[in-house]
Amino acid sequence: MREENEEQKACDPNQCETCGDASCASAKKVDAHHAAPAQDDAKLKARLSRIRRKIIVMSGKGGVGKSTVAVNLAMSAMLSGQRVGLLDVDLHGPSVPTMLGLVGQRLEGGENGMLPIEIGGLKVLSVGFLLNHPDDPVIWRGPMKMGVIRQFIEDVDWGDLDLLVIDVPPGTGDEPLSVCQLIPDLDGAVIVTTPQKVAAVDVRKSINFCKELGVTVLGVVENMSGFACPKCGEGTPILRANGGRVMAEEMGVPFLGSIPIDPLIAELGDEGKAFVESAASSPAAGAFREIVRELTV
Ligand code: ADP
């Protein structure tokens, strides 16, 4: 038998999943960390019980505008008078702080847990608020991610919310899986795609992921769907059109609507201004409002 000191020196807890030495103290520490004590389950349940609707925003691939959709749906709902939270669990590439001009904000503790950052009434939490520098990489293995996401729900003072929008990284990895497992009463998933990507298997994978986990697919949003010329108003289907609707029909899931390409979405996002607020009269902002209405009726 190894001495405790020797064990600690020799063992890297990051290797526990593959090492298989059940007698090792490091492995036990990791197991204990992963096993959720009963009082934590009660805490998680209590937090979730105060949030009426919980929606996860997913995509098959990166770059389709998933975070843009998550941010603008949350903002739109908040602007329509709902109490809304936005949880960014895109742990490796959090873009919510940039899109809302919140880079550099740090979390503070309150009487009832960590306080989300508030912007015009929208409560926002992102792993970006825990990084010393936006360029710092997050190096966490699967089970650690689950632990962090759990903390983002149970240790945060979300208060009473009408809606929690959860932005997860593209694909069907640890983060969406953790969200679906931690929130048994998830209302469902919004799946974001672009017209030219709908033929790819990735969106179908996201839909099948939800089906396998018993998560309702609330619907598909087709982003970057056509471009309306600001001068003459004529629509151009730059990336083809209607592919999202056709794919949704084929897969037997609802189609929630299309968001056109609008250069202001990218511009305002880079400037940290919420598009639906700053460009409220644009057709794209109207499309976001319509989708929120469908999701929250
Ligand atoms: P994802 O979360 O899928 O990786 P993002 O939301 O970060 O994608 O969007 C990728 C880029 O595309 C961002 O610069 C964003 O501002 C831009 N973008 C997203 N949707 C649109 C749109 N409808 N029109 C113009 N630019 C968009």
mmCIF file of C-alpha atoms and ligand atoms in Angstrom:
data_model
loop_
_atom_site.group_PDB
_atom_site.id
_atom_site.type_symbol
_atom_site.label_atom_id
_atom_site.label_comp_id
_atom_site.label_asym_id
_atom_site.label_seq_id
_atom_site.Cartn_x
_atom_site.Cartn_y
_atom_site.Cartn_z
ATOM 1 C CA MET A 1 0.000 0.000 0.000
ATOM 2 C CA ARG A 2 1.227 3.456 -0.855
ATOM 3 C CA GLU A 3 1.567 6.136 1.773
ATOM 4 C CA GLU A 4 -0.961 9.028 1.606
ATOM 5 C CA ASN A 5 1.827 11.517 0.787
ATOM 6 C CA GLU A 6 3.203 9.323 -1.945
ATOM 7 C CA GLU A 7 -0.298 8.918 -3.408
ATOM 8 C CA GLN A 8 -0.864 12.624 -3.564
ATOM 9 C CA LYS A 9 2.460 13.161 -5.272
ATOM 10 C CA ALA A 10 2.021 10.321 -7.732
ATOM 11 C CA CYS A 11 -1.620 10.827 -8.684
ATOM 12 C CA ASP A 12 -3.026 13.402 -10.993
ATOM 13 C CA PRO A 13 -6.768 13.642 -10.171
ATOM 14 C CA ASN A 14 -7.387 14.429 -13.845
ATOM 15 C CA GLN A 15 -6.367 10.845 -14.613
ATOM 16 C CA CYS A 16 -8.878 9.265 -12.222
ATOM 17 C CA GLU A 17 -11.435 8.368 -14.855
ATOM 18 C CA THR A 18 -8.967 6.206 -16.767
ATOM 19 C CA CYS A 19 -6.731 4.966 -13.920
ATOM 20 C CA GLY A 20 -9.157 2.508 -12.350
ATOM 21 C CA ASP A 21 -7.370 2.285 -8.947
ATOM 22 C CA ALA A 22 -10.461 2.430 -6.750
ATOM 23 C CA SER A 23 -8.399 2.327 -3.549
ATOM 24 C CA CYS A 24 -6.609 5.559 -4.387
ATOM 25 C CA ALA A 25 -7.471 8.557 -2.193
ATOM 26 C CA SER A 26 -7.434 10.930 -5.155
ATOM 27 C CA ALA A 27 -10.061 8.874 -6.977
ATOM 28 C CA LYS A 28 -12.267 8.900 -3.891
ATOM 29 C CA LYS A 29 -11.960 12.671 -3.632
ATOM 30 C CA VAL A 30 -13.061 13.026 -7.244
ATOM 31 C CA ASP A 31 -15.964 10.621 -6.739
ATOM 32 C CA ALA A 32 -17.081 12.486 -3.655
ATOM 33 C CA HIS A 33 -16.944 15.725 -5.588
ATOM 34 C CA HIS A 34 -19.083 14.311 -8.382
ATOM 35 C CA ALA A 35 -21.671 12.628 -6.205
ATOM 36 C CA ALA A 36 -24.306 15.225 -5.494
ATOM 37 C CA PRO A 37 -25.239 15.196 -1.812
ATOM 38 C CA ALA A 38 -28.950 15.041 -1.122
ATOM 39 C CA GLN A 39 -29.093 18.575 0.290
ATOM 40 C CA ASP A 40 -27.597 19.895 -2.969
ATOM 41 C CA ASP A 41 -30.352 18.156 -4.922
ATOM 42 C CA ALA A 42 -32.892 19.891 -2.719
ATOM 43 C CA LYS A 43 -31.132 23.221 -3.311
ATOM 44 C CA LEU A 44 -31.095 22.669 -7.072
ATOM 45 C CA LYS A 45 -34.776 21.733 -7.030
ATOM 46 C CA ALA A 46 -35.636 24.777 -4.940
ATOM 47 C CA ARG A 47 -33.850 27.142 -7.339
ATOM 48 C CA LEU A 48 -35.456 25.518 -10.392
ATOM 49 C CA SER A 49 -38.918 25.599 -8.845
ATOM 50 C CA ARG A 50 -38.798 29.417 -8.933
ATOM 51 C CA ILE A 51 -38.136 29.486 -12.692
ATOM 52 C CA ARG A 52 -41.325 29.013 -14.710
ATOM 53 C CA ARG A 53 -39.829 28.229 -18.132
ATOM 54 C CA LYS A 54 -36.397 26.847 -18.965
ATOM 55 C CA ILE A 55 -35.235 26.730 -22.552
ATOM 56 C CA ILE A 56 -31.941 25.448 -23.929
ATOM 57 C CA VAL A 57 -30.622 26.959 -27.187
ATOM 58 C CA MET A 58 -28.601 24.469 -29.228
ATOM 59 C CA SER A 59 -27.040 24.162 -32.658
ATOM 60 C CA GLY A 60 -25.378 21.419 -34.648
ATOM 61 C CA LYS A 61 -22.432 23.601 -35.637
ATOM 62 C CA GLY A 62 -20.685 26.744 -34.435
ATOM 63 C CA GLY A 63 -21.077 30.073 -36.183
ATOM 64 C CA VAL A 64 -24.749 29.707 -37.083
ATOM 65 C CA GLY A 65 -25.786 32.449 -34.651
ATOM 66 C CA LYS A 66 -26.812 30.320 -31.668
ATOM 67 C CA SER A 67 -25.542 32.801 -29.053
ATOM 68 C CA THR A 68 -27.010 35.691 -31.046
ATOM 69 C CA VAL A 69 -30.378 33.961 -30.960
ATOM 70 C CA ALA A 70 -30.081 33.113 -27.232
ATOM 71 C CA VAL A 71 -29.138 36.693 -26.305
ATOM 72 C CA ASN A 72 -31.829 38.308 -28.446
ATOM 73 C CA LEU A 73 -34.588 35.929 -27.393
ATOM 74 C CA ALA A 74 -33.726 36.591 -23.742
ATOM 75 C CA MET A 75 -33.559 40.367 -24.302
ATOM 76 C CA SER A 76 -36.797 40.385 -26.291
ATOM 77 C CA ALA A 77 -38.606 38.495 -23.557
ATOM 78 C CA MET A 78 -37.213 40.882 -20.924
ATOM 79 C CA LEU A 79 -38.251 43.923 -22.992
ATOM 80 C CA SER A 80 -41.760 42.477 -23.251
ATOM 81 C CA GLY A 81 -42.010 42.642 -19.470
ATOM 82 C CA GLN A 82 -40.985 39.133 -18.435
ATOM 83 C CA ARG A 83 -38.480 38.364 -15.680
ATOM 84 C CA VAL A 84 -35.682 36.686 -17.584
ATOM 85 C CA GLY A 85 -32.326 35.034 -16.912
ATOM 86 C CA LEU A 86 -29.658 34.164 -19.456
ATOM 87 C CA LEU A 87 -27.243 31.388 -18.522
ATOM 88 C CA ASP A 88 -24.217 31.038 -20.783
ATOM 89 C CA VAL A 89 -22.688 27.595 -20.393
ATOM 90 C CA ASP A 90 -20.649 27.801 -23.569
ATOM 91 C CA LEU A 91 -17.721 27.088 -21.261
ATOM 92 C CA HIS A 92 -14.972 27.145 -23.893
ATOM 93 C CA GLY A 93 -16.215 30.063 -25.949
ATOM 94 C CA PRO A 94 -18.499 32.308 -23.931
ATOM 95 C CA SER A 95 -19.656 35.115 -26.235
ATOM 96 C CA VAL A 96 -22.578 36.416 -24.187
ATOM 97 C CA PRO A 97 -20.415 38.909 -22.186
ATOM 98 C CA THR A 98 -19.096 40.405 -25.450
ATOM 99 C CA MET A 99 -22.535 40.594 -27.045
ATOM 100 C CA LEU A 100 -24.002 42.395 -24.038
ATOM 101 C CA GLY A 101 -21.020 44.637 -23.289
ATOM 102 C CA LEU A 102 -20.299 42.828 -20.026
ATOM 103 C CA VAL A 103 -16.658 41.814 -20.546
ATOM 104 C CA GLY A 104 -14.641 42.366 -17.377
ATOM 105 C CA GLN A 105 -17.656 42.088 -15.050
ATOM 106 C CA ARG A 106 -17.005 39.914 -12.006
ATOM 107 C CA LEU A 107 -19.502 37.986 -9.926
ATOM 108 C CA GLU A 108 -20.223 38.980 -6.374
ATOM 109 C CA GLY A 109 -21.776 37.005 -3.573
ATOM 110 C CA GLY A 110 -25.072 37.987 -1.996
ATOM 111 C CA GLU A 111 -27.085 36.687 0.946
ATOM 112 C CA ASN A 112 -28.694 33.956 -1.157
ATOM 113 C CA GLY A 113 -25.803 32.997 -3.419
ATOM 114 C CA MET A 114 -23.828 34.466 -6.303
ATOM 115 C CA LEU A 115 -25.518 37.439 -7.910
ATOM 116 C CA PRO A 116 -25.993 37.349 -11.673
ATOM 117 C CA ILE A 117 -24.937 40.489 -13.548
ATOM 118 C CA GLU A 118 -28.020 42.564 -14.391
ATOM 119 C CA ILE A 119 -28.433 44.513 -17.590
ATOM 120 C CA GLY A 120 -31.682 46.431 -17.840
ATOM 121 C CA GLY A 121 -33.369 43.797 -15.694
ATOM 122 C CA LEU A 122 -31.967 40.779 -17.574
ATOM 123 C CA LYS A 123 -30.022 38.528 -15.200
ATOM 124 C CA VAL A 124 -26.916 37.160 -16.885
ATOM 125 C CA LEU A 125 -24.445 34.509 -15.811
ATOM 126 C CA SER A 126 -21.495 33.365 -17.890
ATOM 127 C CA VAL A 127 -18.272 31.497 -17.268
ATOM 128 C CA GLY A 128 -16.735 34.588 -18.879
ATOM 129 C CA PHE A 129 -17.327 36.400 -15.572
ATOM 130 C CA LEU A 130 -14.984 33.967 -13.842
ATOM 131 C CA LEU A 131 -12.037 34.431 -16.196
ATOM 132 C CA ASN A 132 -9.232 36.852 -15.371
ATOM 133 C CA HIS A 133 -8.850 37.625 -19.057
ATOM 134 C CA PRO A 134 -11.238 36.925 -21.975
ATOM 135 C CA ASP A 135 -8.393 35.106 -23.781
ATOM 136 C CA ASP A 136 -7.857 32.672 -20.896
ATOM 137 C CA PRO A 137 -8.750 29.121 -21.951
ATOM 138 C CA VAL A 138 -11.045 26.984 -19.822
ATOM 139 C CA ILE A 139 -9.535 23.541 -19.367
ATOM 140 C CA TRP A 140 -12.126 21.326 -17.697
ATOM 141 C CA ARG A 141 -12.969 17.698 -18.219
ATOM 142 C CA GLY A 142 -16.548 16.453 -18.595
ATOM 143 C CA PRO A 143 -17.461 15.760 -14.948
ATOM 144 C CA MET A 144 -16.013 19.120 -13.869
ATOM 145 C CA LYS A 145 -18.188 20.869 -16.429
ATOM 146 C CA MET A 146 -21.256 19.189 -14.954
ATOM 147 C CA GLY A 147 -20.184 20.440 -11.499
ATOM 148 C CA VAL A 148 -19.734 23.997 -12.716
ATOM 149 C CA ILE A 149 -23.077 24.049 -14.539
ATOM 150 C CA ARG A 150 -24.755 22.694 -11.436
ATOM 151 C CA GLN A 151 -23.216 25.508 -9.385
ATOM 152 C CA PHE A 152 -24.395 28.028 -11.963
ATOM 153 C CA ILE A 153 -27.922 26.950 -11.187
ATOM 154 C CA GLU A 154 -27.983 26.036 -7.513
ATOM 155 C CA ASP A 155 -25.488 28.547 -6.094
ATOM 156 C CA VAL A 156 -26.831 31.534 -8.000
ATOM 157 C CA ASP A 157 -29.548 33.822 -6.710
ATOM 158 C CA TRP A 158 -31.752 33.746 -9.809
ATOM 159 C CA GLY A 159 -34.819 34.675 -7.772
ATOM 160 C CA ASP A 160 -38.232 34.286 -9.405
ATOM 161 C CA LEU A 161 -38.031 34.131 -13.183
ATOM 162 C CA ASP A 162 -40.583 33.714 -15.948
ATOM 163 C CA LEU A 163 -37.927 32.403 -18.312
ATOM 164 C CA LEU A 164 -34.366 31.101 -18.212
ATOM 165 C CA VAL A 165 -32.592 30.900 -21.572
ATOM 166 C CA ILE A 166 -29.552 28.612 -21.571
ATOM 167 C CA ASP A 167 -26.894 28.985 -24.258
ATOM 168 C CA VAL A 168 -24.809 25.824 -24.691
ATOM 169 C CA PRO A 169 -21.864 25.149 -27.042
ATOM 170 C CA PRO A 170 -22.569 23.701 -30.483
ATOM 171 C CA GLY A 171 -22.973 19.948 -30.786
ATOM 172 C CA THR A 172 -24.107 17.285 -28.392
ATOM 173 C CA GLY A 173 -21.294 17.217 -25.827
ATOM 174 C CA ASP A 174 -20.988 17.477 -22.058
ATOM 175 C CA GLU A 175 -22.610 20.882 -21.619
ATOM 176 C CA PRO A 176 -25.999 20.230 -23.291
ATOM 177 C CA LEU A 177 -26.049 16.777 -21.725
ATOM 178 C CA SER A 178 -25.389 18.241 -18.256
ATOM 179 C CA VAL A 179 -28.101 20.868 -18.706
ATOM 180 C CA CYS A 180 -30.642 18.235 -19.771
ATOM 181 C CA GLN A 181 -29.706 15.992 -16.844
ATOM 182 C CA LEU A 182 -29.642 18.746 -14.222
ATOM 183 C CA ILE A 183 -32.963 20.295 -15.276
ATOM 184 C CA PRO A 184 -35.517 17.497 -15.400
ATOM 185 C CA ASP A 185 -38.351 19.947 -16.082
ATOM 186 C CA LEU A 186 -36.630 21.643 -19.008
ATOM 187 C CA ASP A 187 -39.380 23.004 -21.246
ATOM 188 C CA GLY A 188 -37.394 22.126 -24.297
ATOM 189 C CA ALA A 189 -34.810 23.030 -26.884
ATOM 190 C CA VAL A 190 -34.636 25.680 -29.562
ATOM 191 C CA ILE A 191 -32.350 24.520 -32.351
ATOM 192 C CA VAL A 192 -30.630 27.152 -34.450
ATOM 193 C CA THR A 193 -29.465 26.492 -37.967
ATOM 194 C CA THR A 194 -28.654 28.369 -41.145
ATOM 195 C CA PRO A 195 -30.220 27.586 -44.511
ATOM 196 C CA GLN A 196 -27.090 26.122 -46.088
ATOM 197 C CA LYS A 197 -26.318 23.882 -43.145
ATOM 198 C CA VAL A 198 -29.700 22.230 -42.883
ATOM 199 C CA ALA A 199 -28.793 19.478 -45.278
ATOM 200 C CA ALA A 200 -25.922 18.484 -43.005
ATOM 201 C CA VAL A 201 -26.449 15.797 -40.442
ATOM 202 C CA ASP A 202 -25.535 18.110 -37.556
ATOM 203 C CA VAL A 203 -28.963 19.638 -36.982
ATOM 204 C CA ARG A 204 -30.572 16.253 -37.218
ATOM 205 C CA LYS A 205 -28.075 15.048 -34.608
ATOM 206 C CA SER A 206 -29.206 17.814 -32.235
ATOM 207 C CA ILE A 207 -32.844 16.859 -32.771
ATOM 208 C CA ASN A 208 -32.098 13.172 -32.237
ATOM 209 C CA PHE A 209 -30.075 14.034 -29.116
ATOM 210 C CA CYS A 210 -33.170 15.733 -27.680
ATOM 211 C CA LYS A 211 -35.408 12.852 -28.675
ATOM 212 C CA GLU A 212 -33.095 10.329 -27.023
ATOM 213 C CA LEU A 213 -32.997 12.346 -23.802
ATOM 214 C CA GLY A 214 -36.743 12.930 -23.822
ATOM 215 C CA VAL A 215 -36.295 16.700 -24.234
ATOM 216 C CA THR A 216 -39.037 18.426 -26.220
ATOM 217 C CA VAL A 217 -37.837 20.152 -29.384
ATOM 218 C CA LEU A 218 -39.670 23.470 -29.160
ATOM 219 C CA GLY A 219 -38.630 24.211 -32.686
ATOM 220 C CA VAL A 220 -36.040 25.166 -35.265
ATOM 221 C CA VAL A 221 -34.941 28.756 -35.938
ATOM 222 C CA GLU A 222 -33.449 29.450 -39.338
ATOM 223 C CA ASN A 223 -30.903 32.227 -38.890
ATOM 224 C CA MET A 224 -29.190 34.227 -41.637
ATOM 225 C CA SER A 225 -32.217 33.514 -43.756
ATOM 226 C CA GLY A 226 -32.162 35.886 -46.718
ATOM 227 C CA PHE A 227 -31.102 39.495 -46.879
ATOM 228 C CA ALA A 228 -33.432 42.444 -47.356
ATOM 229 C CA CYS A 229 -31.741 45.270 -49.282
ATOM 230 C CA PRO A 230 -31.878 48.349 -47.024
ATOM 231 C CA LYS A 231 -32.241 50.603 -50.116
ATOM 232 C CA CYS A 232 -34.952 48.884 -52.172
ATOM 233 C CA GLY A 233 -36.226 46.311 -49.679
ATOM 234 C CA GLU A 234 -35.883 43.453 -52.155
ATOM 235 C CA GLY A 235 -35.132 40.108 -50.516
ATOM 236 C CA THR A 236 -32.162 38.011 -51.653
ATOM 237 C CA PRO A 237 -31.862 34.398 -50.437
ATOM 238 C CA ILE A 238 -28.053 34.581 -50.038
ATOM 239 C CA LEU A 239 -27.807 31.183 -48.366
ATOM 240 C CA ARG A 240 -30.862 29.631 -50.033
ATOM 241 C CA ALA A 241 -34.196 29.843 -48.293
ATOM 242 C CA ASN A 242 -36.698 27.693 -46.432
ATOM 243 C CA GLY A 243 -34.299 24.810 -45.831
ATOM 244 C CA GLY A 244 -34.913 25.069 -42.073
ATOM 245 C CA ARG A 245 -38.663 24.851 -42.503
ATOM 246 C CA VAL A 246 -38.394 21.841 -44.824
ATOM 247 C CA MET A 247 -35.962 20.072 -42.507
ATOM 248 C CA ALA A 248 -38.184 20.742 -39.470
ATOM 249 C CA GLU A 249 -41.160 19.286 -41.342
ATOM 250 C CA GLU A 250 -39.144 16.232 -42.355
ATOM 251 C CA MET A 251 -38.010 15.660 -38.770
ATOM 252 C CA GLY A 252 -41.515 16.230 -37.375
ATOM 253 C CA VAL A 253 -40.571 19.212 -35.192
ATOM 254 C CA PRO A 254 -42.052 22.744 -35.181
ATOM 255 C CA PHE A 255 -40.525 25.550 -37.208
ATOM 256 C CA LEU A 256 -40.304 28.705 -35.105
ATOM 257 C CA GLY A 257 -39.295 31.262 -37.714
ATOM 258 C CA SER A 258 -36.519 32.861 -39.747
ATOM 259 C CA ILE A 259 -34.111 35.655 -38.848
ATOM 260 C CA PRO A 260 -32.747 37.541 -41.859
ATOM 261 C CA ILE A 261 -29.124 38.531 -42.302
ATOM 262 C CA ASP A 262 -28.692 42.037 -40.948
ATOM 263 C CA PRO A 263 -25.171 43.521 -40.803
ATOM 264 C CA LEU A 264 -26.259 45.446 -37.689
ATOM 265 C CA ILE A 265 -26.616 42.157 -35.784
ATOM 266 C CA ALA A 266 -22.863 41.543 -36.127
ATOM 267 C CA GLU A 267 -21.928 45.202 -35.693
ATOM 268 C CA LEU A 268 -23.978 45.797 -32.542
ATOM 269 C CA GLY A 269 -22.963 42.383 -31.165
ATOM 270 C CA ASP A 270 -19.292 43.354 -31.452
ATOM 271 C CA GLU A 271 -20.052 46.686 -29.775
ATOM 272 C CA GLY A 272 -21.790 44.909 -26.893
ATOM 273 C CA LYS A 273 -25.226 46.354 -27.636
ATOM 274 C CA ALA A 274 -28.321 44.169 -27.659
ATOM 275 C CA PHE A 275 -29.634 44.138 -31.234
ATOM 276 C CA VAL A 276 -33.334 43.815 -30.389
ATOM 277 C CA GLU A 277 -33.089 46.875 -28.179
ATOM 278 C CA SER A 278 -30.828 49.063 -30.337
ATOM 279 C CA ALA A 279 -32.462 48.178 -33.667
ATOM 280 C CA ALA A 280 -35.974 47.518 -32.370
ATOM 281 C CA SER A 281 -37.741 48.581 -35.564
ATOM 282 C CA SER A 282 -35.741 46.266 -37.893
ATOM 283 C CA PRO A 283 -37.395 43.222 -39.505
ATOM 284 C CA ALA A 284 -34.902 40.944 -37.690
ATOM 285 C CA ALA A 285 -35.864 42.376 -34.281
ATOM 286 C CA GLY A 286 -39.514 41.798 -35.219
ATOM 287 C CA ALA A 287 -38.661 38.192 -36.089
ATOM 288 C CA PHE A 288 -37.055 37.680 -32.659
ATOM 289 C CA ARG A 289 -40.156 39.117 -30.952
ATOM 290 C CA GLU A 290 -42.407 36.797 -32.945
ATOM 291 C CA ILE A 291 -40.358 33.742 -31.923
ATOM 292 C CA VAL A 292 -40.483 34.796 -28.253
ATOM 293 C CA ARG A 293 -44.245 35.177 -28.542
ATOM 294 C CA GLU A 294 -44.548 31.643 -29.943
ATOM 295 C CA LEU A 295 -42.277 30.235 -27.231
ATOM 296 C CA THR A 296 -43.966 31.885 -24.295
ATOM 297 C CA VAL A 297 -47.682 31.786 -25.142
HETATM 298 P P1 ADP B 1 -22.650 30.700 -32.638
HETATM 299 O O1 ADP B 1 -23.118 30.962 -31.235
HETATM 300 O O2 ADP B 1 -23.568 29.773 -33.385
HETATM 301 O O3 ADP B 1 -21.222 30.276 -32.735
HETATM 302 P P2 ADP B 1 -22.771 33.585 -32.953
HETATM 303 O O4 ADP B 1 -24.090 33.905 -32.345
HETATM 304 O O5 ADP B 1 -21.548 33.845 -32.150
HETATM 305 O O6 ADP B 1 -22.757 32.073 -33.461
HETATM 306 O O7 ADP B 1 -22.730 34.341 -34.356
HETATM 307 C C1 ADP B 1 -21.590 34.270 -35.201
HETATM 308 C C2 ADP B 1 -21.406 35.620 -35.893
HETATM 309 O O8 ADP B 1 -22.477 35.831 -36.823
HETATM 310 C C3 ADP B 1 -21.443 36.815 -34.934
HETATM 311 O O9 ADP B 1 -20.533 37.772 -35.363
HETATM 312 C C4 ADP B 1 -22.876 37.331 -35.070
HETATM 313 O O10 ADP B 1 -22.964 38.725 -34.794
HETATM 314 C C5 ADP B 1 -23.146 37.067 -36.543
HETATM 315 N N1 ADP B 1 -24.570 36.877 -36.838
HETATM 316 C C6 ADP B 1 -25.415 35.987 -36.249
HETATM 317 N N2 ADP B 1 -26.649 36.057 -36.792
HETATM 318 C C7 ADP B 1 -26.587 37.017 -37.745
HETATM 319 C C8 ADP B 1 -27.559 37.571 -38.672
HETATM 320 N N3 ADP B 1 -28.805 37.143 -38.709
HETATM 321 N N4 ADP B 1 -27.134 38.576 -39.491
HETATM 322 C C9 ADP B 1 -25.845 39.019 -39.453
HETATM 323 N N5 ADP B 1 -24.901 38.532 -38.631
HETATM 324 C C10 ADP B 1 -25.251 37.543 -37.772
#
